[in-house]
PDB file of C-alpha atoms in Angstrom:
ATOM      1  CA  MET A 136      24.407 -19.487  17.318  1.00  0.00           C
ATOM      2  CA  PRO A 137      23.098 -22.820  15.983  1.00  0.00           C
ATOM      3  CA  ARG A 138      25.742 -25.420  15.394  1.00  0.00           C
ATOM      4  CA  ASP A 139      26.110 -27.300  12.155  1.00  0.00           C
ATOM      5  CA  SER A 140      25.813 -30.982  12.925  1.00  0.00           C
ATOM      6  CA  GLY A 141      27.613 -31.923   9.739  1.00  0.00           C
ATOM      7  CA  ARG A 142      24.609 -33.766   8.387  1.00  0.00           C
ATOM      8  CA  LYS A 143      23.201 -32.918   5.013  1.00  0.00           C
ATOM      9  CA  ARG A 144      19.743 -31.541   5.036  1.00  0.00           C
ATOM     10  CA  SER A 145      17.236 -33.701   3.281  1.00  0.00           C
ATOM     11  CA  ARG A 146      15.387 -31.991   0.507  1.00  0.00           C
ATOM     12  CA  SER A 147      11.727 -32.493  -0.012  1.00  0.00           C
ATOM     13  CA  PRO A 148      11.172 -34.870  -2.924  1.00  0.00           C
ATOM     14  CA  SER A 149      10.838 -32.928  -6.138  1.00  0.00           C
ATOM     15  CA  ILE A 150       8.009 -33.657  -8.482  1.00  0.00           C
ATOM     16  CA  GLU A 151       9.341 -34.916 -11.768  1.00  0.00           C
ATOM     17  CA  ARG A 152       7.628 -34.365 -15.068  1.00  0.00           C
ATOM     18  CA  PRO A 153       6.674 -37.576 -16.831  1.00  0.00           C
ATOM     19  CA  ARG A 154       9.428 -38.691 -19.132  1.00  0.00           C
ATOM     20  CA  ARG A 155       8.637 -38.718 -22.785  1.00  0.00           C
ATOM     21  CA  VAL A 156       8.584 -42.290 -23.981  1.00  0.00           C
ATOM     22  CA  LYS A 157       9.066 -42.528 -27.707  1.00  0.00           C
ATOM     23  CA  PRO A 158       7.407 -45.455 -29.461  1.00  0.00           C
ATOM     24  CA  PRO A 159       9.600 -47.523 -31.766  1.00  0.00           C
ATOM     25  CA  ALA A 160       9.969 -45.410 -34.856  1.00  0.00           C
ATOM     26  CA  CYS A 161       9.268 -46.355 -38.404  1.00  0.00           C
ATOM     27  CA  SER A 162      11.531 -45.150 -41.147  1.00  0.00           C
ATOM     28  CA  VAL A 163      10.506 -42.495 -43.635  1.00  0.00           C
ATOM     29  CA  SER A 164      10.506 -45.107 -46.400  1.00  0.00           C
ATOM     30  CA  ASP A 165       8.186 -47.386 -44.366  1.00  0.00           C
ATOM     31  CA  ALA A 166       5.686 -44.576 -43.859  1.00  0.00           C
ATOM     32  CA  VAL A 167       5.888 -43.445 -47.482  1.00  0.00           C
ATOM     33  CA  ALA A 168       5.259 -46.988 -48.739  1.00  0.00           C
ATOM     34  CA  LEU A 169       1.872 -46.969 -46.977  1.00  0.00           C
ATOM     35  CA  ILE A 170       0.254 -44.291 -49.125  1.00  0.00           C
ATOM     36  CA  SER A 171      -0.577 -43.754 -52.761  1.00  0.00           C
ATOM     37  CA  PRO A 172       2.209 -42.714 -55.152  1.00  0.00           C
ATOM     38  CA  ILE A 173       0.478 -39.373 -55.739  1.00  0.00           C
ATOM     39  CA  HIS A 174       1.116 -38.221 -52.156  1.00  0.00           C
ATOM     40  CA  ARG A 175       4.527 -39.832 -51.508  1.00  0.00           C
ATOM     41  CA  ARG A 176       6.671 -36.756 -52.149  1.00  0.00           C
ATOM     42  CA  GLU A 177       4.369 -34.644 -49.988  1.00  0.00           C
ATOM     43  CA  LEU A 178       4.536 -37.173 -47.115  1.00  0.00           C
ATOM     44  CA  THR A 179       8.333 -37.393 -47.280  1.00  0.00           C
ATOM     45  CA  LYS A 180       8.553 -33.617 -46.924  1.00  0.00           C
ATOM     46  CA  LYS A 181       5.981 -33.638 -44.084  1.00  0.00           C
ATOM     47  CA  ILE A 182       7.913 -36.283 -42.110  1.00  0.00           C
ATOM     48  CA  GLN A 183      11.216 -34.440 -42.551  1.00  0.00           C
ATOM     49  CA  VAL A 184       9.717 -31.211 -41.158  1.00  0.00           C
ATOM     50  CA  GLN A 185       7.832 -32.883 -38.281  1.00  0.00           C
ATOM     51  CA  LYS A 186      10.354 -35.560 -37.194  1.00  0.00           C
ATOM     52  CA  GLU A 187      11.865 -33.325 -34.508  1.00  0.00           C
ATOM     53  CA  TYR A 188       8.469 -33.045 -32.798  1.00  0.00           C
ATOM     54  CA  PHE A 189       6.805 -36.383 -33.508  1.00  0.00           C
ATOM     55  CA  THR A 190       8.203 -39.768 -34.436  1.00  0.00           C
ATOM     56  CA  CYS A 191       5.640 -41.930 -36.147  1.00  0.00           C
ATOM     57  CA  PRO A 192       5.223 -45.256 -34.339  1.00  0.00           C
ATOM     58  CA  ALA A 193       6.181 -48.561 -35.955  1.00  0.00           C
ATOM     59  CA  TRP A 194       2.530 -49.698 -35.935  1.00  0.00           C
ATOM     60  CA  ILE A 195       1.205 -46.975 -38.259  1.00  0.00           C
ATOM     61  CA  GLY A 196      -0.879 -48.030 -41.217  1.00  0.00           C
ATOM     62  CA  SER A 197      -2.420 -46.629 -44.332  1.00  0.00           C
ATOM     63  CA  PRO A 198      -5.517 -44.485 -43.807  1.00  0.00           C
ATOM     64  CA  LYS A 199      -9.055 -45.666 -44.547  1.00  0.00           C
ATOM     65  CA  LYS A 200     -10.701 -43.823 -47.410  1.00  0.00           C
ATOM     66  CA  GLY A 201     -13.378 -41.388 -46.323  1.00  0.00           C
ATOM     67  CA  ILE A 202     -12.344 -41.101 -42.664  1.00  0.00           C
ATOM     68  CA  HIS A 203     -12.802 -37.528 -41.416  1.00  0.00           C
ATOM     69  CA  LEU A 204     -13.668 -35.351 -38.444  1.00  0.00           C
ATOM     70  CA  GLU A 205     -16.978 -33.512 -38.493  1.00  0.00           C
ATOM     71  CA  VAL A 206     -16.435 -30.125 -36.829  1.00  0.00           C
ATOM     72  CA  ASN A 207     -19.239 -28.584 -34.736  1.00  0.00           C
ATOM     73  CA  LYS A 208     -19.173 -25.178 -33.085  1.00  0.00           C
ATOM     74  CA  GLY A 209     -22.396 -24.472 -31.247  1.00  0.00           C
ATOM     75  CA  ASP A 210     -25.246 -25.362 -33.586  1.00  0.00           C
ATOM     76  CA  SER A 211     -23.289 -24.952 -36.802  1.00  0.00           C
ATOM     77  CA  VAL A 212     -21.370 -27.648 -38.677  1.00  0.00           C
ATOM     78  CA  LYS A 213     -18.059 -26.481 -40.140  1.00  0.00           C
ATOM     79  CA  GLU A 214     -16.005 -27.903 -43.000  1.00  0.00           C
ATOM     80  CA  PRO A 215     -14.946 -31.532 -42.224  1.00  0.00           C
ATOM     81  CA  LEU A 216     -11.270 -32.323 -41.644  1.00  0.00           C
ATOM     82  CA  ARG A 217     -10.255 -35.156 -43.976  1.00  0.00           C
ATOM     83  CA  LEU A 218      -7.945 -37.756 -42.455  1.00  0.00           C
ATOM     84  CA  ASP A 219      -7.570 -40.169 -45.363  1.00  0.00           C
ATOM     85  CA  LYS A 220      -4.425 -38.910 -47.087  1.00  0.00           C
ATOM     86  CA  PHE A 221      -1.532 -39.563 -44.632  1.00  0.00           C
ATOM     87  CA  PRO A 222      -0.811 -42.157 -41.908  1.00  0.00           C
ATOM     88  CA  TYR A 223      -0.847 -39.461 -39.183  1.00  0.00           C
ATOM     89  CA  TYR A 224      -1.861 -35.833 -38.613  1.00  0.00           C
ATOM     90  CA  LEU A 225      -0.648 -33.211 -36.140  1.00  0.00           C
ATOM     91  CA  PHE A 226      -3.187 -30.838 -34.545  1.00  0.00           C
ATOM     92  CA  GLY A 227      -2.213 -27.612 -32.803  1.00  0.00           C
ATOM     93  CA  CYS A 228      -1.627 -23.892 -33.046  1.00  0.00           C
ATOM     94  CA  HIS A 229       1.772 -24.035 -34.776  1.00  0.00           C
ATOM     95  CA  GLU A 230       0.892 -22.842 -38.243  1.00  0.00           C
ATOM     96  CA  PHE A 231       3.837 -24.392 -40.086  1.00  0.00           C
ATOM     97  CA  LEU A 232       4.297 -27.713 -38.272  1.00  0.00           C
ATOM     98  CA  CYS A 233       0.718 -28.866 -37.788  1.00  0.00           C
ATOM     99  CA  ASP A 234      -1.405 -30.437 -40.483  1.00  0.00           C
ATOM    100  CA  PHE A 235      -4.461 -28.819 -38.921  1.00  0.00           C
ATOM    101  CA  PHE A 236      -3.813 -25.312 -37.622  1.00  0.00           C
ATOM    102  CA  LEU A 237      -6.301 -24.632 -34.812  1.00  0.00           C
ATOM    103  CA  GLN A 238      -6.631 -21.190 -33.256  1.00  0.00           C
ATOM    104  CA  HIS A 239      -7.516 -21.147 -29.583  1.00  0.00           C
ATOM    105  CA  THR A 240      -5.627 -19.724 -26.610  1.00  0.00           C
ATOM    106  CA  THR A 241      -5.743 -23.038 -24.696  1.00  0.00           C
ATOM    107  CA  LEU A 242      -4.212 -25.149 -27.467  1.00  0.00           C
ATOM    108  CA  SER A 243      -0.555 -26.153 -27.485  1.00  0.00           C
ATOM    109  CA  ARG A 244       1.730 -25.695 -30.463  1.00  0.00           C
ATOM    110  CA  ILE A 245       1.510 -29.426 -31.117  1.00  0.00           C
ATOM    111  CA  HIS A 246      -1.544 -30.439 -29.131  1.00  0.00           C
ATOM    112  CA  CYS A 247      -2.315 -33.983 -30.275  1.00  0.00           C
ATOM    113  CA  VAL A 248      -1.723 -36.474 -33.072  1.00  0.00           C
ATOM    114  CA  PHE A 249      -4.248 -38.590 -34.979  1.00  0.00           C
ATOM    115  CA  VAL A 250      -2.624 -41.878 -36.097  1.00  0.00           C
ATOM    116  CA  HIS A 251      -3.895 -44.670 -38.362  1.00  0.00           C
ATOM    117  CA  HIS A 252      -3.029 -48.179 -37.135  1.00  0.00           C
ATOM    118  CA  ALA A 253      -1.984 -51.033 -39.435  1.00  0.00           C
ATOM    119  CA  SER A 254      -5.119 -52.936 -38.312  1.00  0.00           C
ATOM    120  CA  GLY A 255      -7.351 -50.152 -39.659  1.00  0.00           C
ATOM    121  CA  ALA A 256      -8.111 -48.663 -36.229  1.00  0.00           C
ATOM    122  CA  CYS A 257      -7.536 -44.981 -35.418  1.00  0.00           C
ATOM    123  CA  PHE A 258      -5.690 -43.618 -32.392  1.00  0.00           C
ATOM    124  CA  LEU A 259      -5.325 -40.212 -30.762  1.00  0.00           C
ATOM    125  CA  ILE A 260      -2.204 -39.242 -28.808  1.00  0.00           C
ATOM    126  CA  ASP A 261      -2.099 -36.203 -26.514  1.00  0.00           C
ATOM    127  CA  MET A 262       1.316 -34.539 -26.809  1.00  0.00           C
ATOM    128  CA  GLN A 263       1.412 -33.425 -23.152  1.00  0.00           C
ATOM    129  CA  SER A 264      -0.771 -30.428 -23.867  1.00  0.00           C
ATOM    130  CA  ARG A 265      -1.380 -28.042 -20.971  1.00  0.00           C
ATOM    131  CA  TYR A 266      -5.191 -28.043 -21.167  1.00  0.00           C
ATOM    132  CA  GLY A 267      -5.620 -31.622 -22.351  1.00  0.00           C
ATOM    133  CA  THR A 268      -7.275 -33.601 -25.105  1.00  0.00           C
ATOM    134  CA  PHE A 269     -10.621 -35.285 -24.452  1.00  0.00           C
ATOM    135  CA  VAL A 270     -12.412 -38.253 -26.028  1.00  0.00           C
ATOM    136  CA  ASN A 271     -16.093 -38.498 -25.062  1.00  0.00           C
ATOM    137  CA  GLY A 272     -15.398 -36.188 -22.095  1.00  0.00           C
ATOM    138  CA  LYS A 273     -12.501 -38.255 -20.718  1.00  0.00           C
ATOM    139  CA  LYS A 274      -9.067 -36.610 -20.550  1.00  0.00           C
ATOM    140  CA  LEU A 275      -6.292 -38.523 -22.325  1.00  0.00           C
ATOM    141  CA  GLN A 276      -3.006 -39.395 -20.653  1.00  0.00           C
ATOM    142  CA  PRO A 277      -0.017 -37.727 -22.342  1.00  0.00           C
ATOM    143  CA  PHE A 278       1.786 -39.831 -24.960  1.00  0.00           C
ATOM    144  CA  LYS A 279      -0.571 -42.794 -24.477  1.00  0.00           C
ATOM    145  CA  PRO A 280      -2.329 -43.828 -27.730  1.00  0.00           C
ATOM    146  CA  THR A 281      -6.107 -44.003 -27.223  1.00  0.00           C
ATOM    147  CA  LYS A 282      -8.199 -46.054 -29.637  1.00  0.00           C
ATOM    148  CA  LEU A 283     -11.028 -44.180 -31.336  1.00  0.00           C
ATOM    149  CA  HIS A 284     -14.324 -45.477 -32.692  1.00  0.00           C
ATOM    150  CA  VAL A 285     -16.616 -43.995 -35.309  1.00  0.00           C
ATOM    151  CA  GLY A 286     -18.923 -41.523 -33.545  1.00  0.00           C
ATOM    152  CA  ASP A 287     -16.459 -40.607 -30.779  1.00  0.00           C
ATOM    153  CA  MET A 288     -16.460 -36.939 -29.792  1.00  0.00           C
ATOM    154  CA  LEU A 289     -13.073 -35.224 -29.477  1.00  0.00           C
ATOM    155  CA  ARG A 290     -12.349 -31.909 -27.789  1.00  0.00           C
ATOM    156  CA  MET A 291      -9.049 -30.074 -27.422  1.00  0.00           C
ATOM    157  CA  GLY A 292      -8.192 -27.707 -24.605  1.00  0.00           C
ATOM    158  CA  GLN A 293     -11.068 -25.494 -23.505  1.00  0.00           C
ATOM    159  CA  SER A 294     -12.264 -24.879 -27.043  1.00  0.00           C
ATOM    160  CA  THR A 295     -16.016 -25.225 -27.587  1.00  0.00           C
ATOM    161  CA  ARG A 296     -15.465 -26.948 -30.934  1.00  0.00           C
ATOM    162  CA  LYS A 297     -16.361 -30.617 -30.975  1.00  0.00           C
ATOM    163  CA  TYR A 298     -14.933 -33.067 -33.478  1.00  0.00           C
ATOM    164  CA  TYR A 299     -16.827 -36.255 -34.336  1.00  0.00           C
ATOM    165  CA  LEU A 300     -15.038 -39.168 -35.999  1.00  0.00           C
ATOM    166  CA  ARG A 301     -16.901 -40.212 -39.164  1.00  0.00           C
ATOM    167  CA  GLU A 302     -16.332 -42.630 -42.047  1.00  0.00           C
TER     168      GLU A 302
END
């Protein structure tokens, strides 16, 4: 019979999931002050519903007028997704939480977030989606804001739809 030497067995190092780092949050009133009075009540309600899943960063800004995503599937162009009403937008397959409900088996409930910066720039944040978010073919790192430029091509998961940032 093998003897117990009294030493603890060393475990193999476990692989830890990346910790979610939350950016400094802005208050609801700060975010609401960025948009037109017409949409303020709607934004307040949106932030209250989504705050458990996404905290808007302190650097958010008001959206540029006319900014949108052109949606292409194969050779056809679909209805554009307007991004000029709120400071940020959630994309994913959760019908009630996301601003843009996207149906594809490889998309996460909250897949990614499009955020307007105070400088006028636009950013995309992958929300640790299983199949990833891509900008011009390059996979984004989870929770790291990636600056977008007009003409950039976005793709989510393994969906064949391509989204082009337009002004």
